[in-house]
Every structure is written in structure tokens, then in C-alpha cells.
mmCIF file of C-alpha atoms and ligand atoms in Angstrom:
data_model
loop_
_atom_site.group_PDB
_atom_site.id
_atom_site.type_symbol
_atom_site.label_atom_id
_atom_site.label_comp_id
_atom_site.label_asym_id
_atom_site.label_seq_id
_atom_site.Cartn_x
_atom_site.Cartn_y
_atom_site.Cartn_z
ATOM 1 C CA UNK A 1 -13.633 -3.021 -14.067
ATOM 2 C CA UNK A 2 -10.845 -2.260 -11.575
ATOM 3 C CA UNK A 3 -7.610 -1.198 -12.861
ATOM 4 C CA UNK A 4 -4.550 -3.273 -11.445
ATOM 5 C CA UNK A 5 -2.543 -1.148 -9.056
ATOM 6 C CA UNK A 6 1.165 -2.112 -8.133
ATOM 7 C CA UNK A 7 2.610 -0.073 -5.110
ATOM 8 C CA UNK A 8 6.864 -0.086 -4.744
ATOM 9 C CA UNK A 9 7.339 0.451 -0.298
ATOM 10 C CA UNK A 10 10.787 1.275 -0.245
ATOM 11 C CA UNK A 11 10.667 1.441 3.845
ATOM 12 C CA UNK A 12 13.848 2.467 5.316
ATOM 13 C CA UNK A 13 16.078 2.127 2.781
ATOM 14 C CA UNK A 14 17.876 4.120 -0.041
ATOM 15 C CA UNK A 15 20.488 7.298 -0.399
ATOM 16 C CA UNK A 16 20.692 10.348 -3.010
ATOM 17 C CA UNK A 17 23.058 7.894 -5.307
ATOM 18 C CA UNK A 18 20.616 4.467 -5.090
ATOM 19 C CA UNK A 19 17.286 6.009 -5.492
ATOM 20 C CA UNK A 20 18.821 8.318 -8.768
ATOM 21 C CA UNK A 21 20.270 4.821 -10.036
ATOM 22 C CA UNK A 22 16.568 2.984 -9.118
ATOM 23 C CA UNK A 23 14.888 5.731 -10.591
ATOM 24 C CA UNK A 24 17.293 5.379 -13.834
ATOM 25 C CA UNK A 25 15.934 1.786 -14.590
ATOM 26 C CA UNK A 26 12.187 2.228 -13.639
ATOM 27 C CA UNK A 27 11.794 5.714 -15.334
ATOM 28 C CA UNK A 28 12.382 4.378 -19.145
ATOM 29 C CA UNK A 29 10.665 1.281 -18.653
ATOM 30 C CA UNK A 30 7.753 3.060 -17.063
ATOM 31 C CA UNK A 31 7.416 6.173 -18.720
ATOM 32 C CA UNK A 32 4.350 5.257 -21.285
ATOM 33 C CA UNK A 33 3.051 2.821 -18.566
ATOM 34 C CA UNK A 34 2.732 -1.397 -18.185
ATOM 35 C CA UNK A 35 -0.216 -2.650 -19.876
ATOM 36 C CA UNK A 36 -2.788 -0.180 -17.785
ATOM 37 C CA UNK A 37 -1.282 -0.849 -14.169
ATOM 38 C CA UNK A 38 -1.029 2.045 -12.523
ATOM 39 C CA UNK A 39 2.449 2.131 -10.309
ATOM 40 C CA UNK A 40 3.264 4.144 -7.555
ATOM 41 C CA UNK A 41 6.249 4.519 -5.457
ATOM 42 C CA UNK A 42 6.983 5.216 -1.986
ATOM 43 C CA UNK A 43 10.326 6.817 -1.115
ATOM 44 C CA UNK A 44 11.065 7.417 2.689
ATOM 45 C CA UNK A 45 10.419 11.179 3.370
ATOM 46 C CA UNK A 46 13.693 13.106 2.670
ATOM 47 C CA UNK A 47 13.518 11.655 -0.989
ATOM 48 C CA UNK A 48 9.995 12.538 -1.555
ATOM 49 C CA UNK A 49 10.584 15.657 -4.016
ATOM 50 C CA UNK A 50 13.889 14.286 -5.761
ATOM 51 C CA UNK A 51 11.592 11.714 -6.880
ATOM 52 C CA UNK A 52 8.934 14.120 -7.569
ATOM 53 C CA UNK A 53 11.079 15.697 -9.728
ATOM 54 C CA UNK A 54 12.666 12.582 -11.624
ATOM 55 C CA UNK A 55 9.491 11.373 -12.261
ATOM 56 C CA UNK A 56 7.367 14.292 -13.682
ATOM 57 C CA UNK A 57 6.363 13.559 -17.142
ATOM 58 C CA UNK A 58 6.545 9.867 -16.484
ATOM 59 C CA UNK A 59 3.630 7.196 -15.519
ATOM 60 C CA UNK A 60 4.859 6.685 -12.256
ATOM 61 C CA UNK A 61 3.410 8.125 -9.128
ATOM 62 C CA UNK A 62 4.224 9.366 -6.139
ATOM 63 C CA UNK A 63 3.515 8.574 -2.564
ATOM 64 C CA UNK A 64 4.253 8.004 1.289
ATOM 65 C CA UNK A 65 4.754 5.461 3.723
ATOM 66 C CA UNK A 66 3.156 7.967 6.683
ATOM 67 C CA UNK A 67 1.152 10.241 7.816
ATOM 68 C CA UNK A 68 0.274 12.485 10.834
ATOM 69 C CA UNK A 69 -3.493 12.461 11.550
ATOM 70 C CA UNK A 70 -2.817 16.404 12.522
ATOM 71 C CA UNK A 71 -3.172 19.127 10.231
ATOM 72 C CA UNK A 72 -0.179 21.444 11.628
ATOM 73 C CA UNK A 73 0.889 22.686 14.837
ATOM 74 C CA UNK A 74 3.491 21.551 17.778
ATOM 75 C CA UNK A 75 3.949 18.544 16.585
ATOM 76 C CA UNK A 76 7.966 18.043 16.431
ATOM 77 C CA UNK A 77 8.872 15.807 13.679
ATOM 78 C CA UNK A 78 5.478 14.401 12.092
ATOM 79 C CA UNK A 79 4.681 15.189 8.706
ATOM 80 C CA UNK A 80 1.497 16.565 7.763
ATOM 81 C CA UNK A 81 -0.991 15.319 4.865
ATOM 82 C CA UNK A 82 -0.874 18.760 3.330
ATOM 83 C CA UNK A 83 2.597 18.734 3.356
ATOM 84 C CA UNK A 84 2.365 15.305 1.767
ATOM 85 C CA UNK A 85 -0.255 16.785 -1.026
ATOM 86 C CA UNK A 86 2.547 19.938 -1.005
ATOM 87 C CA UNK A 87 5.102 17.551 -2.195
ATOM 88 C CA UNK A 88 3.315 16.290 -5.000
ATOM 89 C CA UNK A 89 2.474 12.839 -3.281
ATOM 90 C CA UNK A 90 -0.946 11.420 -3.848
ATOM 91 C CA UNK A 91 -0.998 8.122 -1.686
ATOM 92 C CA UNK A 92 -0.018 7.362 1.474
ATOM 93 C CA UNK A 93 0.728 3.867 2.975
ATOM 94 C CA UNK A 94 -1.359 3.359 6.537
ATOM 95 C CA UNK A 95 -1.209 0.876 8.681
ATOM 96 C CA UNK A 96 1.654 -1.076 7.976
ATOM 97 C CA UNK A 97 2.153 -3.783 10.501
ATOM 98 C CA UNK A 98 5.894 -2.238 11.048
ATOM 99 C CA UNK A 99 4.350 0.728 12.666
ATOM 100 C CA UNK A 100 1.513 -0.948 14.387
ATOM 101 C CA UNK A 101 3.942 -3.214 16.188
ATOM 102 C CA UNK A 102 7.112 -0.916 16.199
ATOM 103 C CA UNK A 103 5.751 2.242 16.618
ATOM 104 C CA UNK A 104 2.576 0.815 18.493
ATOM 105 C CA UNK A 105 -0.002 2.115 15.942
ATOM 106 C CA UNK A 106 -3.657 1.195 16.766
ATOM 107 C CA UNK A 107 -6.673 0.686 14.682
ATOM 108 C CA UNK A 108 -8.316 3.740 16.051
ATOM 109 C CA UNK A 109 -5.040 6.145 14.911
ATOM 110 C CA UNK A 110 -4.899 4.632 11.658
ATOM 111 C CA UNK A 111 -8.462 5.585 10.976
ATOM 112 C CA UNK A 112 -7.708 9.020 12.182
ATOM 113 C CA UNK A 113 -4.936 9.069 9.876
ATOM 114 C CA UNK A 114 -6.946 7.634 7.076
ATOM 115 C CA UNK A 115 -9.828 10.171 7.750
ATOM 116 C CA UNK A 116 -6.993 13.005 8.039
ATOM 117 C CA UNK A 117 -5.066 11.697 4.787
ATOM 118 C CA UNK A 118 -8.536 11.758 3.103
ATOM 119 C CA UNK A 119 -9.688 15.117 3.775
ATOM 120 C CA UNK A 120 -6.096 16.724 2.459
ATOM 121 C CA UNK A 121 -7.004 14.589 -0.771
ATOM 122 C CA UNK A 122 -4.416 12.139 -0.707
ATOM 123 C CA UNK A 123 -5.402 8.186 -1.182
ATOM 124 C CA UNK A 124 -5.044 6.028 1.745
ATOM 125 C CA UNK A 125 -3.308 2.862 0.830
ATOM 126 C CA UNK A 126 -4.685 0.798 4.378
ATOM 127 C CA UNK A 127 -2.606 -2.411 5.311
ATOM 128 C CA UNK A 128 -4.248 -5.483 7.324
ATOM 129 C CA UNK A 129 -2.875 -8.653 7.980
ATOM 130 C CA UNK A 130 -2.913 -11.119 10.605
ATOM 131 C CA UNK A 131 0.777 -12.420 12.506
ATOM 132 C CA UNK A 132 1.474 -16.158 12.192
ATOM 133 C CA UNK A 133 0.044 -16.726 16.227
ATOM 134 C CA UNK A 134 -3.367 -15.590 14.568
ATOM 135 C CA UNK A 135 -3.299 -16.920 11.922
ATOM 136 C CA UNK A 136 -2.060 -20.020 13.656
ATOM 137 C CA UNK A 137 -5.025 -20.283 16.199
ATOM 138 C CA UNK A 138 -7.569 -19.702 13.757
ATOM 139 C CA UNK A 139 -7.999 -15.645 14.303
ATOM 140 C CA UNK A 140 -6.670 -14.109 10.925
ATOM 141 C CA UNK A 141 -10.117 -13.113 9.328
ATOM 142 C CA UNK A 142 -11.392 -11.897 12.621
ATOM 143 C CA UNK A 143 -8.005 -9.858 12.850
ATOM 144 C CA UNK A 144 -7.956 -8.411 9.207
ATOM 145 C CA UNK A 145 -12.142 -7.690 9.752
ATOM 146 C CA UNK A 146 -11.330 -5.655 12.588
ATOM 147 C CA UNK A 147 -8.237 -3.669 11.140
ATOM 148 C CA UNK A 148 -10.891 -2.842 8.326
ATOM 149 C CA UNK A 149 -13.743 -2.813 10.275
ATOM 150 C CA UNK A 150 -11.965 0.728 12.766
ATOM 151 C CA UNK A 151 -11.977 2.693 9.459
ATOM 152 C CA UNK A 152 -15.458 1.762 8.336
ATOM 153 C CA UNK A 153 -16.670 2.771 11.533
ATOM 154 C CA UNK A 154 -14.548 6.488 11.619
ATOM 155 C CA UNK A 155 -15.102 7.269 8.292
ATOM 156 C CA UNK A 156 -17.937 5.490 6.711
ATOM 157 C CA UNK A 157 -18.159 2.785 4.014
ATOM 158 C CA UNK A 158 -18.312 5.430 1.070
ATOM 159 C CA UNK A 159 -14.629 6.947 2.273
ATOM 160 C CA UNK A 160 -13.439 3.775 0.609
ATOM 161 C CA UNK A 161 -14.822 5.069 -2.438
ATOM 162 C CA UNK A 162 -11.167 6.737 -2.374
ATOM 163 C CA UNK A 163 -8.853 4.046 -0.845
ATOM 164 C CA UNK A 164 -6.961 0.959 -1.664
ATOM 165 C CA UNK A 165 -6.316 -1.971 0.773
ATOM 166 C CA UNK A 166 -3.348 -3.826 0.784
ATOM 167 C CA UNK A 167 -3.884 -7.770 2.824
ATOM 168 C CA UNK A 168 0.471 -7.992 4.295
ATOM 169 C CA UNK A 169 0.273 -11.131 6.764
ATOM 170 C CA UNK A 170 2.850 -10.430 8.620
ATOM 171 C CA UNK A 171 4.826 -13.962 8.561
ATOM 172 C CA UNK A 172 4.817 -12.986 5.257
ATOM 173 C CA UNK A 173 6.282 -9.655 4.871
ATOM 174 C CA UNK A 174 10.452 -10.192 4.289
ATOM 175 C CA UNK A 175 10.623 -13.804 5.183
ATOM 176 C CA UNK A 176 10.691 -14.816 1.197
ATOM 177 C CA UNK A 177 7.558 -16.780 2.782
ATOM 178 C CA UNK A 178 4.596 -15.291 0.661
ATOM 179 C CA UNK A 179 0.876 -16.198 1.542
ATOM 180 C CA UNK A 180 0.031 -18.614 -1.075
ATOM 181 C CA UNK A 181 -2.530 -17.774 -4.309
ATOM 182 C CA UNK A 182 -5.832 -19.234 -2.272
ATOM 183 C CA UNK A 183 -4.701 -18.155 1.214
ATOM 184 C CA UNK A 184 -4.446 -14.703 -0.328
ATOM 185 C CA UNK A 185 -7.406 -15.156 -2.740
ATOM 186 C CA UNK A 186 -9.554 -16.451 0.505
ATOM 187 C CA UNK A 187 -8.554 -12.863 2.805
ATOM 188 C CA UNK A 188 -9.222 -10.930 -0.292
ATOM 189 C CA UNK A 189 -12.756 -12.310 -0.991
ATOM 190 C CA UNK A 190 -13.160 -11.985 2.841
ATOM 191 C CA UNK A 191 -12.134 -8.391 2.746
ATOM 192 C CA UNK A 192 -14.508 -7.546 -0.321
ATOM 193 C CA UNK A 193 -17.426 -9.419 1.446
ATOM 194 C CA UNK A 194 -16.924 -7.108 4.496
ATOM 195 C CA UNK A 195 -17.416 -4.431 2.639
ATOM 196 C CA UNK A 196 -20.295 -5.669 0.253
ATOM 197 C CA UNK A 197 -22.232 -6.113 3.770
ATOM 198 C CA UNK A 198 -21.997 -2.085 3.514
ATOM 199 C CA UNK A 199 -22.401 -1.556 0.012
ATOM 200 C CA UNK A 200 -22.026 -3.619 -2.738
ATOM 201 C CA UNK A 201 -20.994 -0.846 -5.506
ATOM 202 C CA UNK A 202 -17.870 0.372 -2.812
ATOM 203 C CA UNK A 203 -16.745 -3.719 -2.143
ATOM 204 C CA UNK A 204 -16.619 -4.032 -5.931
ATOM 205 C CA UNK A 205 -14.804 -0.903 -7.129
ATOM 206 C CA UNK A 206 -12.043 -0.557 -4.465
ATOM 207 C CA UNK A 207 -8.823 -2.496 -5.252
ATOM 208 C CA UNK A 208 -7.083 -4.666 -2.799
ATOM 209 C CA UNK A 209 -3.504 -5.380 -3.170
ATOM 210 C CA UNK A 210 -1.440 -8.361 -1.741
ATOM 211 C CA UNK A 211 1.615 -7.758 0.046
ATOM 212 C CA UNK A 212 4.325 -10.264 1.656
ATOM 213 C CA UNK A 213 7.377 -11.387 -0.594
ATOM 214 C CA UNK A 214 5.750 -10.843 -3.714
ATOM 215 C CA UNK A 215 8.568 -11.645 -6.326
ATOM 216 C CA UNK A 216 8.627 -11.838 -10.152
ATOM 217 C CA UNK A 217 8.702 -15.855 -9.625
ATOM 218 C CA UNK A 218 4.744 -15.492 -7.546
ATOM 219 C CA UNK A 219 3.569 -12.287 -8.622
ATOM 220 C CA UNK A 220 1.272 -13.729 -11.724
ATOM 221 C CA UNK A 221 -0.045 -16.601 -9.928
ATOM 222 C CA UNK A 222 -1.081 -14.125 -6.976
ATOM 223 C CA UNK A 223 -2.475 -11.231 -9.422
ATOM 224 C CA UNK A 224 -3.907 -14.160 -11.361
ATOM 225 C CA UNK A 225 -6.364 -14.095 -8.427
ATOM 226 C CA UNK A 226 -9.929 -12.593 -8.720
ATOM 227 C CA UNK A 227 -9.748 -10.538 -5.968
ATOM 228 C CA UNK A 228 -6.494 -9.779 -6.113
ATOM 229 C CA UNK A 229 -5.917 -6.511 -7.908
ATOM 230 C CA UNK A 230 -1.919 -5.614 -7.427
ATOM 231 C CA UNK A 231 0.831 -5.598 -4.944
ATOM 232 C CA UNK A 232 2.378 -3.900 -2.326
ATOM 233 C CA UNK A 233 5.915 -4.775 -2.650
ATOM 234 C CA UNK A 234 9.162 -4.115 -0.509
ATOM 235 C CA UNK A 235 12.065 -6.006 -0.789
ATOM 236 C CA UNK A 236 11.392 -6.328 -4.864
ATOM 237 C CA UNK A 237 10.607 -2.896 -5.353
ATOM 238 C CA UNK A 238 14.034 -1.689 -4.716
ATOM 239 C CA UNK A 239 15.400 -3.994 -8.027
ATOM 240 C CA UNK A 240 14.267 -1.617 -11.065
ATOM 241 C CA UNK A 241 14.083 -4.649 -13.034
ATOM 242 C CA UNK A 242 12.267 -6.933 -10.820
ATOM 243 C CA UNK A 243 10.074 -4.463 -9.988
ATOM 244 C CA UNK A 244 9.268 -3.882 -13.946
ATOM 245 C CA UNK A 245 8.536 -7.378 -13.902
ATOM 246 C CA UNK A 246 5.943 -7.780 -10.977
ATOM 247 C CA UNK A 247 4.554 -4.695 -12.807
ATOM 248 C CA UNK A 248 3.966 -6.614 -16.138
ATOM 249 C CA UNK A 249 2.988 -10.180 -14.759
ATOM 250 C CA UNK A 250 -0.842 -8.219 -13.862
ATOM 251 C CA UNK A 251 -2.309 -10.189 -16.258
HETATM 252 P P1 LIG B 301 8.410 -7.607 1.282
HETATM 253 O O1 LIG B 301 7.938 -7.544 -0.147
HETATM 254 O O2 LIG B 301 9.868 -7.253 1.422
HETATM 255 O O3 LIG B 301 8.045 -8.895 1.939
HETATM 256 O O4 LIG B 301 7.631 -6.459 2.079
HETATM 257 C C1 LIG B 301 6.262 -6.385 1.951
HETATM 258 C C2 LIG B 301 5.804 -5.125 2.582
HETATM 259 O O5 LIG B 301 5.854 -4.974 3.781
HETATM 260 C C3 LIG B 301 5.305 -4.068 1.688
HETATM 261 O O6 LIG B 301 4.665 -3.070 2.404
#
């Protein structure tokens, strides 16, 4: 039975004064847990240990929207996964289609990331989706099976043992334009029969997440889905209340 898994990706956003007043609305809510989901937030990296500290005692848990795939050295202004692990974070986001396009990320350094994240004991949280022009001339499973595919092949089927993926099309991520239930449902299955062709045991334990405007008004229809485990969520997550309430539509 997989647990449900919803995963707050506050990106770029937030100060000192907004994240204390977020955290002051999800904390309460959140601090015996929703119903068995397991929640996580990810803070941008100057915020990571005032939200360690707001959250200790509380359900909620913490994690990262990066990762270098180096352990230490000359590297000026990446961020380690021990340093990660150091902060009390224990997932990290990989893969986001921001930071493949904007930042040029390729499947090969997002394995080594995921391989590097791994090792320091942190969960990767791995993002695939197709863009619309894929999707459009028929490529998006070929896309998202490739994106998956580059960490199978680095780290081996049984490193997803420890992993979650999260299916963000990426005409879907901040438009207010989310995938609908079967388009999602349809990746999803895809996804888990990827990985079944591995191992059966790894494609039906690891949780995959949808992201892409998930709102309170879609969020049970999508996690309704039986692939569909939880949500990555942006825009949302930064709204203590409708974040609460994606959190308790996982049926
Ligand atoms: P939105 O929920 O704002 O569409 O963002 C989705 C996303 O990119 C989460 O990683």
C-alpha cells in the first residue's frame, strides 16, 4: 500500500515575514498530520533552517528544490547534498523542467544529482514531463520514458527503491491549465509500467506525484487516480489554507 505524499515547491518566492506567516497557518493544521499523507515542504535555500526550526515537533517535512551532484570542493555557490542532510532536509526536488530549460539541466546531470542526492541519504523527488510541442506531435511518453529512463540507467532500478517521481507537463505548470485526471492517470500508468519492465516490486512501491496547477478545485479528482499517489504543488502551496486542502482531498 503506498502512502499518499503531497510535496509544497515554493520556487523563488517568499521573505523572513511570508514564510513565518505561511508557516503560522500550515503548522497547526499539520502538526498531528492529514489523514496519513505525508507533506513536505520546499523553501528556497536561505529559508531552509528557519523552517527547520518552525517545524520541529510537527508532521511536516523538510526539503529542497536543488542539488549539486558534487560532494564539496571549488564549487562557488552550489549547495552540497550533505549540506542539504546538514540542514535537516530529507528530499530534494530534481529535475524540474525550470532548471532543465532555464538553467539547461540534462538527463545525464540529473541522474548524477539523483545518484549524488542518494548516496548523502536524502530522497530524490525526480520531475518528468513533456512541453506542449511534444506532447502536441505525439512525443510525450517517449519524452517522460527517457527523463526516467537516464536515472534507471546511472543508478539502477532498485535506487528507486528510495525515490518519488513527480509527472509536471510543462504546459501545465503555472498556466492554471492542469493535465486532466486520464491524461495524468495515462503518464502515470506509463511511468509505473516502465519501471515494472525492471522490477515489478520497485514499479509498485514507489509513489508518483502529479504536478501542474493542482488546486483544491482538481486535486481529488487527480489523487482520485490509481496511479496517482500525491502532488507536487507550486503556486497553491504558498496559500496555507489551500495547501491544507489539496493535503486532505487524498482520498
Ligand atoms: P504550479 O502548481 O504553480 O503549476 O507549479 C507546479 C510545479 O512546478 C511544482 O513543482
Amino acid at each position: 500500500m503506498r502512502r499518499a505524499l503531497v510535496v509544497g515547491n515554493w520556487k523563488m518566492n517568499g521573505t523572513r515575514d511570508s514564510i513565518q506567516a505561511l508557516l503560522r497557518g500550515l503548522v497547526p493544521a499539520v502538526s498531528h498530520g492529514i489523514n496519513g499523507v505525508d507533506i513536505v515542504v520546499c523553501p528556497p535555500f536561505p529559508y531552509l533552517a528557519l523552517v527547520a526550526e518552525t517545524i520541529k515537533g510537527c508532521e511536516i517535512v523538510l526539503g529542497a528544490q536543488n542539488v549539486s551532484c558534487e560532494e564539496k570542493g571549488a564549487f562557488t555557490g552550489e549547495i552540497s547534498p550533505g549540506m542539504l542532510v546538514d540542514c535537516r532536509a530529507r528530499y530534494v526536488i530534481l529535475g524540474h523542467s525550470e532548471r532543465r530549460q532555464q538553467m539547461a539541466e540534462t538527463d545525464e546531470l540529473i541522474a548524477r544529482k539523483f545518484v549524488a542526492a542518494q548516496q548523502a541519504g536524502l530522497i530524490p523527488i525526480l520531475c518528468v514531463g513533456e512541453t506542449l510541442a511534444q506532447r502536441d506531435n505525439g512525443s510525450a511518453q517517449a519524452t517522460v520514458a527517457a527523463q526516467v529512463s537516464a536515472v534507471l540507467t546511472l543508478a539502477g532500478v532498485t535506487a528507486l527503491e528510495r525515490a518519488v517521481i513527480a509527472y509536471e507537463p510543462v504546459w501545465a505548470i503555472g498556466t492554471g491549465k492542469s493535465a486532466t485526471a486520464q491524461q495524468a492517470q495515462q503518464m502515470h500508468a506509463g511511468i509505473r509500467e516502465l519501471i515494472a519492465g525492471h522490477d515489478a516490486e520497485v514499479a509498485g512501491a514507489i509513489q508518483l506525484l502529479y504536478g501542474g496547477s493542482v488546486s483544491s478545485a482538481n486535486a481529488a479528482e487527480l489523487f482520485e487516480q490509481a496511479d496517482i499517489d500525491g502532488g507536487l504543488v507550486g503556486g497553491a502551496s504558498l496559500d496555507a489554507s489551500a495547501f491544507i486542502e489539496i493535503c486532505n482531498s487524498v482520498s
